[in-house]
Coordinates of C-alpha atoms and ligand atoms in Angstrom, one line a residue:
X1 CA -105.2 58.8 -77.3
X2 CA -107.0 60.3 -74.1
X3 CA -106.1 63.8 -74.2
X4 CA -107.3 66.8 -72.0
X5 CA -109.8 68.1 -74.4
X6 CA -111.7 65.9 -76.7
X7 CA -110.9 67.8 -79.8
X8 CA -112.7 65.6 -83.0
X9 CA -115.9 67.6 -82.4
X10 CA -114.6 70.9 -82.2
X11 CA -111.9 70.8 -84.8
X12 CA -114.8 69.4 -86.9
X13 CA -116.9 72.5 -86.2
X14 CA -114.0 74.6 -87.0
X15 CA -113.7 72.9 -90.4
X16 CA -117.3 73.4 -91.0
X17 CA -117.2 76.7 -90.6
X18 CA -114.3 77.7 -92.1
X19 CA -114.4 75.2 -94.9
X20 CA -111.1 74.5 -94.5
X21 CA -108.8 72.7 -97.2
X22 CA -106.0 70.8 -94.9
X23 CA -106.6 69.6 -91.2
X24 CA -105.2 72.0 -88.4
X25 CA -101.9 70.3 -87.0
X26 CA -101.7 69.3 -83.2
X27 CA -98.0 70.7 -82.9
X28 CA -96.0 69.3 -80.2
X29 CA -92.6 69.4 -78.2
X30 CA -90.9 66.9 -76.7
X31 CA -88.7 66.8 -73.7
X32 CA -88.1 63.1 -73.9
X33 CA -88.0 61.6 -77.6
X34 CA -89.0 58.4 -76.4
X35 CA -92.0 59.8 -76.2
X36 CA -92.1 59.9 -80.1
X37 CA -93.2 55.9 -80.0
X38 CA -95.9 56.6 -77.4
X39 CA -98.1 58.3 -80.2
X40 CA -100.4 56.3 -81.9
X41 CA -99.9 56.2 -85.8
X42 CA -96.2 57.7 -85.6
X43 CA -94.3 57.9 -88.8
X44 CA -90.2 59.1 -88.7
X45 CA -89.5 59.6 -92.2
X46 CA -85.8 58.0 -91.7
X47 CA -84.5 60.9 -94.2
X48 CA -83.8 64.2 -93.7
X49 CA -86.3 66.4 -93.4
X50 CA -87.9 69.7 -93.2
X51 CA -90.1 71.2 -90.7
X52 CA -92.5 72.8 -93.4
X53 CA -92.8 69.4 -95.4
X54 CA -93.4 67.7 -91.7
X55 CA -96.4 70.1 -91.9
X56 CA -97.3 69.2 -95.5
X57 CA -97.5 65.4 -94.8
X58 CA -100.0 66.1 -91.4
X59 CA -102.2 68.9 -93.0
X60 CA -102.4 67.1 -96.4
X61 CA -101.9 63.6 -96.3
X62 CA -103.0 63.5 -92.7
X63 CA -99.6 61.4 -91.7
X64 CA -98.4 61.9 -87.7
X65 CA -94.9 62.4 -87.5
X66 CA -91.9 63.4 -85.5
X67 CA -88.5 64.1 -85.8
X68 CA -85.2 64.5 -83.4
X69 CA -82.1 67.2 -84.4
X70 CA -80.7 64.4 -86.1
X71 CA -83.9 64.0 -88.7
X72 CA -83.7 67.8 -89.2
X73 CA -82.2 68.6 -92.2
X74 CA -81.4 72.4 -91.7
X75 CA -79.6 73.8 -88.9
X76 CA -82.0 77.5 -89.1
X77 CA -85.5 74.7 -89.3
X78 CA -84.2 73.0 -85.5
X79 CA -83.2 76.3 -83.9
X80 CA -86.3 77.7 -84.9
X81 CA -88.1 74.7 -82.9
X82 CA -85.5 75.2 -80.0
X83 CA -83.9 71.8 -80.8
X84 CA -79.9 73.3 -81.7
X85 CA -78.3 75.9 -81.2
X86 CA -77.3 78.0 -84.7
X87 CA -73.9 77.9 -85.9
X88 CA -71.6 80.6 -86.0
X89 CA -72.0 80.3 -89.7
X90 CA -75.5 81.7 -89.8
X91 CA -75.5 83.9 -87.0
X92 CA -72.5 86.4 -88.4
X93 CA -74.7 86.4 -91.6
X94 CA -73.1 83.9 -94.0
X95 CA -75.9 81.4 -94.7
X96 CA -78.4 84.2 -95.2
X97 CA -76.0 86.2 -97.3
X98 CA -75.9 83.4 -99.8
X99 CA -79.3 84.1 -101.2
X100 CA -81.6 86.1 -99.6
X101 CA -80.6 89.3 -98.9
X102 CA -77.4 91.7 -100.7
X103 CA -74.5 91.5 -97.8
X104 CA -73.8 90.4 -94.6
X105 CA -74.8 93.4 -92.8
X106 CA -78.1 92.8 -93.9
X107 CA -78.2 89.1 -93.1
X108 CA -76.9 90.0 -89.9
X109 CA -80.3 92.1 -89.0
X110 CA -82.3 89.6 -90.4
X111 CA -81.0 86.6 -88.8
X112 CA -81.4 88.4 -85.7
X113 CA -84.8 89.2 -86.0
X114 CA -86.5 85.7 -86.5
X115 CA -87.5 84.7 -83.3
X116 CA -86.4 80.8 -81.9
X117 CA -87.7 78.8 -79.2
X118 CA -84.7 78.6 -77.1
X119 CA -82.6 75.4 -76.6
X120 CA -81.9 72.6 -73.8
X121 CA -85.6 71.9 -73.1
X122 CA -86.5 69.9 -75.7
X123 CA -85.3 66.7 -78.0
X124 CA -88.1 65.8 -80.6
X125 CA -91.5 66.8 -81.7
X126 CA -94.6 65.7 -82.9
X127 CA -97.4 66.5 -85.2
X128 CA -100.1 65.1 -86.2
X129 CA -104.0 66.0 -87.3
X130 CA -105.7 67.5 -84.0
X131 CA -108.9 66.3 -84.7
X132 CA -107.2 62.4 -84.5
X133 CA -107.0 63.6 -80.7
X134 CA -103.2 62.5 -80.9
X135 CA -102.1 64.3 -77.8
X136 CA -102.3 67.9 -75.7
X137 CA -101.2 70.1 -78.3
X138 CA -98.7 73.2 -77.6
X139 CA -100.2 74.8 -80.3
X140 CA -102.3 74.2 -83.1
X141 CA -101.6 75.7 -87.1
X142 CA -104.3 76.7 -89.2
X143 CA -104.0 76.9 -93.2
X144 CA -106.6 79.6 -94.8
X145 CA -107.3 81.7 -97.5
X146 CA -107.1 85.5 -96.3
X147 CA -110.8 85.7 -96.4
X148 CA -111.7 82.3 -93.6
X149 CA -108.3 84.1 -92.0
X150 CA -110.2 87.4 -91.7
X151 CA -113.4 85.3 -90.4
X152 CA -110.7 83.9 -88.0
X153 CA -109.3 87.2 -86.6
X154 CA -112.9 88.9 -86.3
X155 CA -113.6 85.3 -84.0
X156 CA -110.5 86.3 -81.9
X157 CA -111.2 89.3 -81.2
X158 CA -115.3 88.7 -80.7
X159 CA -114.7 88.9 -76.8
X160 CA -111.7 90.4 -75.1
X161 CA -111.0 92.8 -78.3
X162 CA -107.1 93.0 -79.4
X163 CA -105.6 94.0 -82.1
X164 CA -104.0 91.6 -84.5
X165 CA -100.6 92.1 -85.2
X166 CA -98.7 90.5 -88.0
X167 CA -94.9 89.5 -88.3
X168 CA -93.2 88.3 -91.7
X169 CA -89.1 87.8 -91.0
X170 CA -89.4 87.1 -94.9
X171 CA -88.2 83.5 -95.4
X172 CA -88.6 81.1 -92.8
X173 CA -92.5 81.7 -91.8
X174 CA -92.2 78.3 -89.1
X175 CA -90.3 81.2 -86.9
X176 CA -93.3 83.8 -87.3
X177 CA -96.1 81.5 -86.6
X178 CA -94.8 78.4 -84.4
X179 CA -91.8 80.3 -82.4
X180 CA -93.7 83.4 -82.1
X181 CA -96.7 81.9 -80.8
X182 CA -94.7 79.5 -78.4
X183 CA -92.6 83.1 -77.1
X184 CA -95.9 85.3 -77.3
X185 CA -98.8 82.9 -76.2
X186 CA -100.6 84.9 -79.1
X187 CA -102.3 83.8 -82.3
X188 CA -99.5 83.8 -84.6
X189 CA -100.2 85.1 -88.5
X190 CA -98.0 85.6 -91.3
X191 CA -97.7 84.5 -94.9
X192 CA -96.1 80.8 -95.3
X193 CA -93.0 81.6 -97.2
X194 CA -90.9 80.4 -100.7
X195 CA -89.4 77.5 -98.7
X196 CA -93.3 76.2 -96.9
X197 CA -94.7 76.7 -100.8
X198 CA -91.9 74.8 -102.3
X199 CA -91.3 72.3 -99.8
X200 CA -94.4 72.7 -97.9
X201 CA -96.6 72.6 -100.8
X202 CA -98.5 76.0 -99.3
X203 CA -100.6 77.1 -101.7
X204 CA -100.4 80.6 -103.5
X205 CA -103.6 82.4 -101.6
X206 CA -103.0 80.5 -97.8
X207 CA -101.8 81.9 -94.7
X208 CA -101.1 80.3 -91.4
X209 CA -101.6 80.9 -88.1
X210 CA -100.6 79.1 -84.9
X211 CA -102.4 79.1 -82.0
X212 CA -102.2 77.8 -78.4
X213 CA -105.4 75.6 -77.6
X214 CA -107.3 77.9 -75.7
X215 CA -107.6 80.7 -78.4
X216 CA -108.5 77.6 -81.0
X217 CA -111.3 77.4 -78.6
X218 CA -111.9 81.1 -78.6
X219 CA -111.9 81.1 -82.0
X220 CA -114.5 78.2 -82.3
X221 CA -116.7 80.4 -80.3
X222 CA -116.0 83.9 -81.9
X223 CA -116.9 81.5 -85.0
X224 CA -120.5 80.3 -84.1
X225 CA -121.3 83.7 -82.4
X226 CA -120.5 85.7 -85.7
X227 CA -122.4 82.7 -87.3
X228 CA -125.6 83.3 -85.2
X229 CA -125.3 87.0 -86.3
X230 CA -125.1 86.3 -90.6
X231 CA -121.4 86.2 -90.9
X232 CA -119.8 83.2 -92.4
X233 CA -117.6 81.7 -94.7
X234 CA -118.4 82.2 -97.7
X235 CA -118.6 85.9 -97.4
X236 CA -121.5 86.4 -99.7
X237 CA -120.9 88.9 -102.4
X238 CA -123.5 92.3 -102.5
X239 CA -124.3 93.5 -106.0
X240 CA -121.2 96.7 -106.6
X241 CA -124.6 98.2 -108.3
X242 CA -126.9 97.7 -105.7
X243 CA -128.4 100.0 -103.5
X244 CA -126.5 98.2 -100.2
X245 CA -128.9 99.1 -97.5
X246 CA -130.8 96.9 -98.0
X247 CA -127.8 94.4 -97.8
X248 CA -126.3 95.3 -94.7
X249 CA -127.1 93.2 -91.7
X250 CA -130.5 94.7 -90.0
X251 CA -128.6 95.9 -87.5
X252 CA -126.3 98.0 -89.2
X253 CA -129.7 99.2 -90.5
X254 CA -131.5 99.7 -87.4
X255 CA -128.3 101.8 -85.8
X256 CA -130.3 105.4 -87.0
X257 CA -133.3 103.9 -84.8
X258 CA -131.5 103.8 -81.5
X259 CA -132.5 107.4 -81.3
X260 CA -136.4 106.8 -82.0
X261 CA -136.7 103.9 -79.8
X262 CA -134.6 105.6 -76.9
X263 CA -137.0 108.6 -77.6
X264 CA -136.6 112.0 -75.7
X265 CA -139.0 112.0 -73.8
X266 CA -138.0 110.6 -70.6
X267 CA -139.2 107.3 -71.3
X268 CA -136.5 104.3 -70.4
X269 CA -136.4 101.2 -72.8
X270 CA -135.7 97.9 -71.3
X271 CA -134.4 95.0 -73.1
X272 CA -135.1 91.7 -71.0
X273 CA -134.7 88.2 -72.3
X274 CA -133.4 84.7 -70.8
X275 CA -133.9 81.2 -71.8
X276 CA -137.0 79.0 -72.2
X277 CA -138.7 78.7 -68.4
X278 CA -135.9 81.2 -67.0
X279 CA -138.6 83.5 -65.5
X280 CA -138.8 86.5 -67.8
X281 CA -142.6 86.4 -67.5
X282 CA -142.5 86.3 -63.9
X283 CA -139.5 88.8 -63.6
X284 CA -141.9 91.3 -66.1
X285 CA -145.1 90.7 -63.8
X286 CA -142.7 92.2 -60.5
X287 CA -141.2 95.1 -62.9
X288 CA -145.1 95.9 -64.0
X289 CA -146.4 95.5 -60.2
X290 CA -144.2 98.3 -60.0
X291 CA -145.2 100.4 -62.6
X292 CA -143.6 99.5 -65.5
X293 CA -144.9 98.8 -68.6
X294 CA -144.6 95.7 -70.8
X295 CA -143.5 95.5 -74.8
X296 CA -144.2 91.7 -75.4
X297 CA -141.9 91.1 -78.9
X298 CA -143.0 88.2 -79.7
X299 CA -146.0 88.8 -79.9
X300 CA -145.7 91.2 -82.2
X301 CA -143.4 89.0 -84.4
X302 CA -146.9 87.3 -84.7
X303 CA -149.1 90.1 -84.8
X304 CA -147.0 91.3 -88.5
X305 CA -147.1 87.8 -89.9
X306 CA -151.1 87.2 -89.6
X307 CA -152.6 86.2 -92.9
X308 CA -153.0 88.5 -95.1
X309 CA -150.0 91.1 -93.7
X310 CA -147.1 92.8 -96.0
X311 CA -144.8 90.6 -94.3
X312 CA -147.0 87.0 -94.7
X313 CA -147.5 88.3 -98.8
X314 CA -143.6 88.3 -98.9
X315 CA -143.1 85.2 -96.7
X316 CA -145.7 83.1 -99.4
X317 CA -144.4 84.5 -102.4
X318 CA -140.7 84.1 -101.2
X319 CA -141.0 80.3 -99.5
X320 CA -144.3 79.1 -101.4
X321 CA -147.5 77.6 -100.2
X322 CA -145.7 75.2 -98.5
X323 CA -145.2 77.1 -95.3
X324 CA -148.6 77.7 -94.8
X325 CA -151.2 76.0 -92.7
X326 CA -155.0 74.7 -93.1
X327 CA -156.0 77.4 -92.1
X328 CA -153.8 79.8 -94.4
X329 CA -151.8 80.8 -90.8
X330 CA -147.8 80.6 -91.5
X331 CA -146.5 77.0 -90.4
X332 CA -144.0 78.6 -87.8
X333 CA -142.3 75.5 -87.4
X334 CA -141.9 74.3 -91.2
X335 CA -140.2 77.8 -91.3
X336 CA -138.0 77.5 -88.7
X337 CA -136.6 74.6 -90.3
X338 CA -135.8 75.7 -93.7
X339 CA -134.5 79.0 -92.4
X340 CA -132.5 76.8 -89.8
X341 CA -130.8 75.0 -92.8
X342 CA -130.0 78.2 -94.5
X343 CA -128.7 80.9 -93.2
X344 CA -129.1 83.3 -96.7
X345 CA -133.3 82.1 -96.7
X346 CA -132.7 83.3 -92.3
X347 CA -131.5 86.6 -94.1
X348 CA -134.0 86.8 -96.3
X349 CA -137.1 86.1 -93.8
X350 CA -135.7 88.6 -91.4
X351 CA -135.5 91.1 -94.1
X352 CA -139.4 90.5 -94.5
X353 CA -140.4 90.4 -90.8
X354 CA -137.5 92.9 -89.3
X355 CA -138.8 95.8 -90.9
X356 CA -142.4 95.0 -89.7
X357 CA -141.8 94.1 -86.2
X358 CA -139.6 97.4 -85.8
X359 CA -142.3 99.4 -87.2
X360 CA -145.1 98.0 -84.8
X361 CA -142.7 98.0 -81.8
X362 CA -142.4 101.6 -82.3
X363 CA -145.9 102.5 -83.1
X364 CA -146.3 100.9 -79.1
X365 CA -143.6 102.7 -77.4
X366 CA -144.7 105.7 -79.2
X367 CA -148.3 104.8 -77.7
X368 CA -147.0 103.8 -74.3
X369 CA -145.3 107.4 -74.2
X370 CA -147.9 109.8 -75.0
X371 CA -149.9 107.8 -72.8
X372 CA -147.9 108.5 -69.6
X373 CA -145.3 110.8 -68.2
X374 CA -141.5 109.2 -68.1
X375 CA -142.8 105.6 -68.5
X376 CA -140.2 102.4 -67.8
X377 CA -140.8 99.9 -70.4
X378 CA -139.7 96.6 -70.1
X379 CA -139.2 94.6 -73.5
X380 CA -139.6 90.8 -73.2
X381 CA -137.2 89.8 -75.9
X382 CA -136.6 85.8 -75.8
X383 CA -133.8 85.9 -78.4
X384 CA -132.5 89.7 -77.6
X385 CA -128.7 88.5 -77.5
X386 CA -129.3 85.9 -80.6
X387 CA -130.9 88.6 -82.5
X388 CA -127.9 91.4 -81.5
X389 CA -130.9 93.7 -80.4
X390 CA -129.2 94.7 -76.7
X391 CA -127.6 98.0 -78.7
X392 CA -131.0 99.5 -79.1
X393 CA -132.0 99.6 -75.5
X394 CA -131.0 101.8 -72.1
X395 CA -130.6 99.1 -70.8
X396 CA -130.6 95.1 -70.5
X397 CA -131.4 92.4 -67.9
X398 CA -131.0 88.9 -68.1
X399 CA -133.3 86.4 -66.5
X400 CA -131.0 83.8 -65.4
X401 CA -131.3 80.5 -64.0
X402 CA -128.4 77.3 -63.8
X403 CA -129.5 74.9 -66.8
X404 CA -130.1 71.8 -63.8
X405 CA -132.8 73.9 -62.6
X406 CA -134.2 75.5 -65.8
X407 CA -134.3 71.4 -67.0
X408 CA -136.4 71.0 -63.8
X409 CA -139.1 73.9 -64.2
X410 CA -139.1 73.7 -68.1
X411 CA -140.4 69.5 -67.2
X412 CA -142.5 70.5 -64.4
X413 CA -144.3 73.7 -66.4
X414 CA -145.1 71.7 -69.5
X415 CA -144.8 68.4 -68.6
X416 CA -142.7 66.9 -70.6
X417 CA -139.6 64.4 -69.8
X418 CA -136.0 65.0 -68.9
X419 CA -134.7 64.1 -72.4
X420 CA -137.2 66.2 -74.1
X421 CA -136.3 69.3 -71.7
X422 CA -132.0 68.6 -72.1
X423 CA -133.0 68.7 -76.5
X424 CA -134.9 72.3 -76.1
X425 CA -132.2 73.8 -74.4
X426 CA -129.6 72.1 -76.5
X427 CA -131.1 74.4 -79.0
X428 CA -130.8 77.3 -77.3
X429 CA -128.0 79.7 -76.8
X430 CA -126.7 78.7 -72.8
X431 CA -128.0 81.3 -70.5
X432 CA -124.3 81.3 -69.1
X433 CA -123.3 82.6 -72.5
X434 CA -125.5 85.6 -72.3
X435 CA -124.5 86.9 -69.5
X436 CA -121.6 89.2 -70.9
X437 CA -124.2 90.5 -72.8
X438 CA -125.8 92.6 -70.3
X439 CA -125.8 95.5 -67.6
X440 CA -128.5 93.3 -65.0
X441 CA -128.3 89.7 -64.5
X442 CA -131.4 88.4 -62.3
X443 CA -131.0 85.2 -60.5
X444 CA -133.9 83.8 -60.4
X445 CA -133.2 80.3 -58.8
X446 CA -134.0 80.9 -55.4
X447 CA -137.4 81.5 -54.0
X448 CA -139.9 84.2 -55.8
X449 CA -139.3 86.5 -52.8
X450 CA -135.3 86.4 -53.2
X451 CA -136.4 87.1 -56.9
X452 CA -138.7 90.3 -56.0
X453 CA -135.8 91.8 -53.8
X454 CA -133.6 91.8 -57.0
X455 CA -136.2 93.4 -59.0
X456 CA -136.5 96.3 -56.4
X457 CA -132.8 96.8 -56.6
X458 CA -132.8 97.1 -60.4
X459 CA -136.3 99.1 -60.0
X460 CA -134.3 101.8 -58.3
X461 CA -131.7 101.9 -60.1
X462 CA -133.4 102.4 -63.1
X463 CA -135.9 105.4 -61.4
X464 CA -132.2 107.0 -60.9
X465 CA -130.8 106.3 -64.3
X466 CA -134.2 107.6 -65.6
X467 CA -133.6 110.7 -63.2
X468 CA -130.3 111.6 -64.7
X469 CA -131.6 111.0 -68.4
X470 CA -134.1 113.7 -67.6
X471 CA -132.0 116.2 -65.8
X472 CA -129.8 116.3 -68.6
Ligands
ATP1 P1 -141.1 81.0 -71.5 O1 -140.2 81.9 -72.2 O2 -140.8 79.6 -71.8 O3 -142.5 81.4 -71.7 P2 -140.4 82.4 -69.0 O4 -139.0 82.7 -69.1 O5 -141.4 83.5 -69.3 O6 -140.8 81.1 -69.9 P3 -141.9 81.8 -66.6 O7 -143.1 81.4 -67.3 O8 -141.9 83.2 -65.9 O9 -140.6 81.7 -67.6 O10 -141.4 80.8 -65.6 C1 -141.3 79.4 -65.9 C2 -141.8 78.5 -64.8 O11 -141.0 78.6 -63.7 C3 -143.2 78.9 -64.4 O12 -144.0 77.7 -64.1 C4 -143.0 79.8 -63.2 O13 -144.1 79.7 -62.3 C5 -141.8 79.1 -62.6 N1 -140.9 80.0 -61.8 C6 -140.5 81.2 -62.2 N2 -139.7 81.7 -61.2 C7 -139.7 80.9 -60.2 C8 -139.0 80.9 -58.9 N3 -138.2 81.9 -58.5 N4 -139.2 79.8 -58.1 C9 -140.0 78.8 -58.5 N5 -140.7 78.7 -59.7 C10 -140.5 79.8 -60.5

């Protein structure tokens, strides 16, 4: 079916991710239940049914299906949806009485407290697999272990940080993840309850969580930016005997360094970075003109992997001969493809080169300090924002330019096709993601001179910054 988002791609990359066991339901409601026999693949079960086993049949036997009040077989599961009003008989306390709690008092309080969608809007709903693109989901629910659910909360709150909060009525979970996100807009967790695992065949460790499309989006992204930094599903394990510094991600390492890169000695660290052909050359050529100095990092990622260095030993015993060139020079790109495949053998590479490059980056600023009063010093960093390196520096600028033109300069500068230029930066992190990232965003696609003015601004600003540092 055409629907607003094309969602087989991303529900795909959601899966992969997360691993997940059961498909994430496309959970819709209906005004009209004609509607019901618009959806491709629609199955009504013609007996009465349940709204967790309507969920069962979609996430497990990926079945699309939809009911009307009459298929519901429980008043409480089609108030919950907003599709009847509850009887007197449940609201006063009686049906909750008869099992789950001691009186009716108590039955009272809990009835009152699971929250419904209300009634007279809608007549039917639907669900089916979202990645089937069946139609514009209200919401979507997610099935997962408390570990990919964890992985799912961290994506959340990547950008935008809120606190999670977490509902559980007790029996009759539907209300705390579908009615709570329809009421709330907000991801919706809580633990499926004795009904969803005995009708809805939940299994003993999975929780669910319902979300409206945007945040599955925002939790896509939260996903692959986490990713890019070494956390995934599986959560690796790290040895309970181990020393665990040497575990933790290098930038949990690298946190005591802030200090001894920041120095205190008036000098001002820059971190500037962009995309491939952006302009960070050109941008560090202005800065230098006017009198900064210039850290170039990837050269020095070179410098500590020449033949024969600490970090090249590690790299050849580690990955083999097989990385290596004729000339006994690491084989940059045979590396970048293995470690591309993998991200623990990424982990393990960084934990060879990391060290290094940190060592010789502050053996120059160190150099570049005692050399000259207060220096500026502008790091050209390519994958600053992909590394997570913006934490160690004053302050960060982004060399920015639209991808249309960035396509344009990257064919013109090493003459290479259009298709060729669209697959490099189809690799690369968009330069419009890395903008939130930083406290300077240059543009740079106007003419050099509208580029220069910029640079003065920034120039300025950071004399003033550098002023305060060394007042205080
Ligand atoms: P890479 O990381 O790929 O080495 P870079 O980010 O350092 O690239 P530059 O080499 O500075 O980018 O610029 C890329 C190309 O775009 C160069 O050919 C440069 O001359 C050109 N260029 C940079 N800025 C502008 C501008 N404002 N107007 C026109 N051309 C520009």
């Amino acid at each position: 079916m055409k629907t607003e988002i094309n969602w087989e791609d991303k529900v795909r990359r959601v899966e992969r991710l997360l691993r997940l066991k059961s498909f994430p339901v496309a959970f819709r409601l209906l005004e009209n239940p004609h509607d019901l026999d618009n959806i491709p693949f629609m199955r009504r079960l013609g007996k009465p049914l349940t709204i967790c086993q309507m969920i069962n049949l979609v996430r497990n036997f990926d079945w699309t299906v939809g009911a009307e009040r009459k298929d519901i077989l429980f008043d409480q599961c089609s108030s919950i949806v907003g599709l009847s009003e509850l009887p007197d008989i449940y609201k006063d306390g009686t049906f909750r009485s008869i099992v789950w709690v001691k009186n009716r008092k108590d039955a009272r309080k809990y009835q009152e407290s699971i929250p419904t969608i209300p009634t007279g809007r809608y007549r039917a709903l639907a669900m089916a697999p979202l990645v089937y693109n069946p139609f514009d989901p209200d919401m979507i629910l997610i099935y997962a272990n408390p570990a990919q659910m964890i992985l799912t909360i961290n994506a959340l709150q990547f950008e935008d940080y809120q606190v999670m909060e977490f509902y559980c009525v007790g029996e009759s979970s539907c209300s705390d993840a579908i009615a709570r996100c329809y009421l709330t807009g907000k991801p919706s967790l809580t633990i499926p309850c004795y009904g969803e695992r005995r009708y809805g065949h939940a299994q003993d460790d999975e929780l669910v969580m319902a979300l409206r499309p945007k945040d599955f989006l925002k939790a896509l992204k939260g996903l692959e930016d986490l990713y890019r930094r070494g956390v995934r599903y599986p959560i690796s394990y790290a040895g309970a005997e181990m020393d665990l510094t040497s575990t933790f991600p290098p930038a949990y390492w690298s946190l005591h360094r802030v200090d001894e890169i920041r120095g205190d000695d008036g000098r001002v660290v820059v971190g500037l970075t962009g995309g491939i052909a952006s302009g960070k050359t050109t941008v560090c050529d202005m800065f230098q003109n006017l009198g900064a100095h210039k850290v170039d990092f990837d050269l020095l990622a070179r410098r500590v992997v020449e033949p024969g260095k600490p970090a090249w030993k590690d790299i050849v015993s580690y990955f083999g001969r097989q990385v290596l060139q004729e000339d006994e020079s690491i084989d940059r790109k045979k590396l970048s493809d293995i470690v591309f495949r993998d991200i623990e053998k990424r982990k393990k590479l960084e934990s060879f080169t990391h060290p290094r490059i940190h060592e010789e980056f502050l053996k120059e600023l160190r150099e570049i300090a005692s050399n000259n009063k207060n220096p500026i010093i502008i790091v050209d960093i390519p994958l600053l924002i992909e590394l997570n390196m913006q934490y160690l520096f004053h302050k960060n600028i982004l060399v920015y330019i639209p991808s249309e033109v960035q396509i344009k300069r990257l064919m013109e500068r090493d003459k290479i096709d259009e298709e060729h230029a669209k697959r490099i930066l189809k690799a690369q992190l968009p330069l419009d993601d890395k903008t939130g990232y930083v406290d300077y965003v240059i543009k740079n696609d106007g003419s050099l001179e509208d580029t220069r003015k910029q640079v003065d601004t920034i120039w300025d600003e950071l004399l003033s910054f550098q002023r305060k540092l060394t007042d205080l």
